[in-house]
Coordinates of C-alpha atoms in Angstrom, one line a residue:
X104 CA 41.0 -86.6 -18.5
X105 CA 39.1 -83.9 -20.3
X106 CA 35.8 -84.9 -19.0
X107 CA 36.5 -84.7 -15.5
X108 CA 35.5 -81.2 -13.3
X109 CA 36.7 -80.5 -10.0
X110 CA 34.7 -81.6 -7.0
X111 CA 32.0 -78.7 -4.9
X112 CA 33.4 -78.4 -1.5
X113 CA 31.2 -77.8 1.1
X114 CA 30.9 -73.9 1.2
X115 CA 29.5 -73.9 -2.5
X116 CA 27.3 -77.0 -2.1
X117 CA 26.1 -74.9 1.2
X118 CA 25.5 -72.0 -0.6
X119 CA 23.7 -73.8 -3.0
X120 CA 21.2 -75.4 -0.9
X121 CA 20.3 -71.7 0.8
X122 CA 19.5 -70.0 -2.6
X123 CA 17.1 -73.1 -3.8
X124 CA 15.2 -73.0 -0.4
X125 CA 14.9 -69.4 -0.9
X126 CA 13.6 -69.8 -5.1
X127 CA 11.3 -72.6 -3.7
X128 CA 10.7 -72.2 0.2
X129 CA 8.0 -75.0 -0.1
X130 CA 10.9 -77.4 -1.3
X131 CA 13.7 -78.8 -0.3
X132 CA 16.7 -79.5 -3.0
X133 CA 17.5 -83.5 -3.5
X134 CA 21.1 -83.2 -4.5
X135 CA 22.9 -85.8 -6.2
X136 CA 25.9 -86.3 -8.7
X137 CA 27.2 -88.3 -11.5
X138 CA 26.3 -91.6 -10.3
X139 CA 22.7 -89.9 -8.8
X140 CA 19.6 -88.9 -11.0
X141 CA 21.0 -89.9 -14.2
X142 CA 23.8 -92.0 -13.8
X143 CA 26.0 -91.9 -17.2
X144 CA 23.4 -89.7 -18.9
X145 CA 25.1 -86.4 -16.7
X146 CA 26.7 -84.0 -18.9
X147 CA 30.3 -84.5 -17.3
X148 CA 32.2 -86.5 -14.4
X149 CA 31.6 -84.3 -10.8
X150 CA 28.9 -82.7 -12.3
X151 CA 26.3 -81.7 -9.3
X152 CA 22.5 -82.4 -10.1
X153 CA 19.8 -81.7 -7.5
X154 CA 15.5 -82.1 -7.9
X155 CA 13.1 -80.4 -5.6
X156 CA 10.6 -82.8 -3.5
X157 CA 8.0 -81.4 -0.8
X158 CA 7.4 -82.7 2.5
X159 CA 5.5 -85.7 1.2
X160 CA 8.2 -86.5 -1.1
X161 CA 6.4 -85.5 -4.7
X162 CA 9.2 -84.1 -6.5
X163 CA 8.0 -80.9 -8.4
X164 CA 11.0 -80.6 -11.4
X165 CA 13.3 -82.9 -13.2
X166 CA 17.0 -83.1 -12.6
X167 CA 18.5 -79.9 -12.6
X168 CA 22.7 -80.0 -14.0
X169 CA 24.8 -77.7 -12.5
X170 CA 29.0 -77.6 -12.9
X171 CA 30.8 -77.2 -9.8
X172 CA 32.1 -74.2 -10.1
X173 CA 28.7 -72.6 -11.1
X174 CA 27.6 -73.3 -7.4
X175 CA 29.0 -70.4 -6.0
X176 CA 27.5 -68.2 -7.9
X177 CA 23.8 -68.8 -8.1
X178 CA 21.2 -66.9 -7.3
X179 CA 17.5 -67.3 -6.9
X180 CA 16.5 -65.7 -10.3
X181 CA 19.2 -68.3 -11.6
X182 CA 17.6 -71.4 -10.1
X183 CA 14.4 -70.0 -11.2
X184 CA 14.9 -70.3 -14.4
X185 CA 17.5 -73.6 -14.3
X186 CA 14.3 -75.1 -12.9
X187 CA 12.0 -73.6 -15.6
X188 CA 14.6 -75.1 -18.6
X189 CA 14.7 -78.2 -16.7
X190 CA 10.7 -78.4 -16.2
X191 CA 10.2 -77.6 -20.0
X192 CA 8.3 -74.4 -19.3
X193 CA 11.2 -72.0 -19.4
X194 CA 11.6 -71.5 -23.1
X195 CA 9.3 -69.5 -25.4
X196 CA 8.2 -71.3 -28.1
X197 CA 8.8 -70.1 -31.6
X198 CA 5.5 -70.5 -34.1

């Protein structure tokens, strides 16, 4: 099947969650997957999404797509600005 990725094991999907909290210490990452946030609308099969929500559950962005094998290699400037693109605020504008 070519729209099938491999699965996050739990090392990336930990590593993952610790560079999020450290972008957004005042959130915590909502993770879910193809079924979660989106359902048939995610970009491919496995594909891992994740929102942020505060401790009284507002969420502050939209779903955020990442591939599995992207996990590992996030950093905080990268969820930065995933969250930015994903919020609508992370692209300039042309006139």
């Amino acid at each position: 099947m070519a729209s099938v990725n491999r699965k996050a094991v739990g090392d990336e999907m930990a590593h993952a969650a610790g560079v999020i909290r450290a972008a957004f210490p005042d959130c915590e990452p909502v993770f879910g997957g193809h079924s979660a946030s989106g359902g048939h609308r995610a970009p491919r099969d496995h594909t891992i999404s994740f929102r942020l929500r505060d401790q009284w559950g507002k969420y502050h962005s939209n779903v955020v797509w990442v591939l599995p094998e992207h996990l590992a290699l996030l950093t905080v400037a990268n969820v930065r600005k995933l969250v930015a693109n994903a919020n609508g605020t992370g692209r300039k504008r042309r006139k």
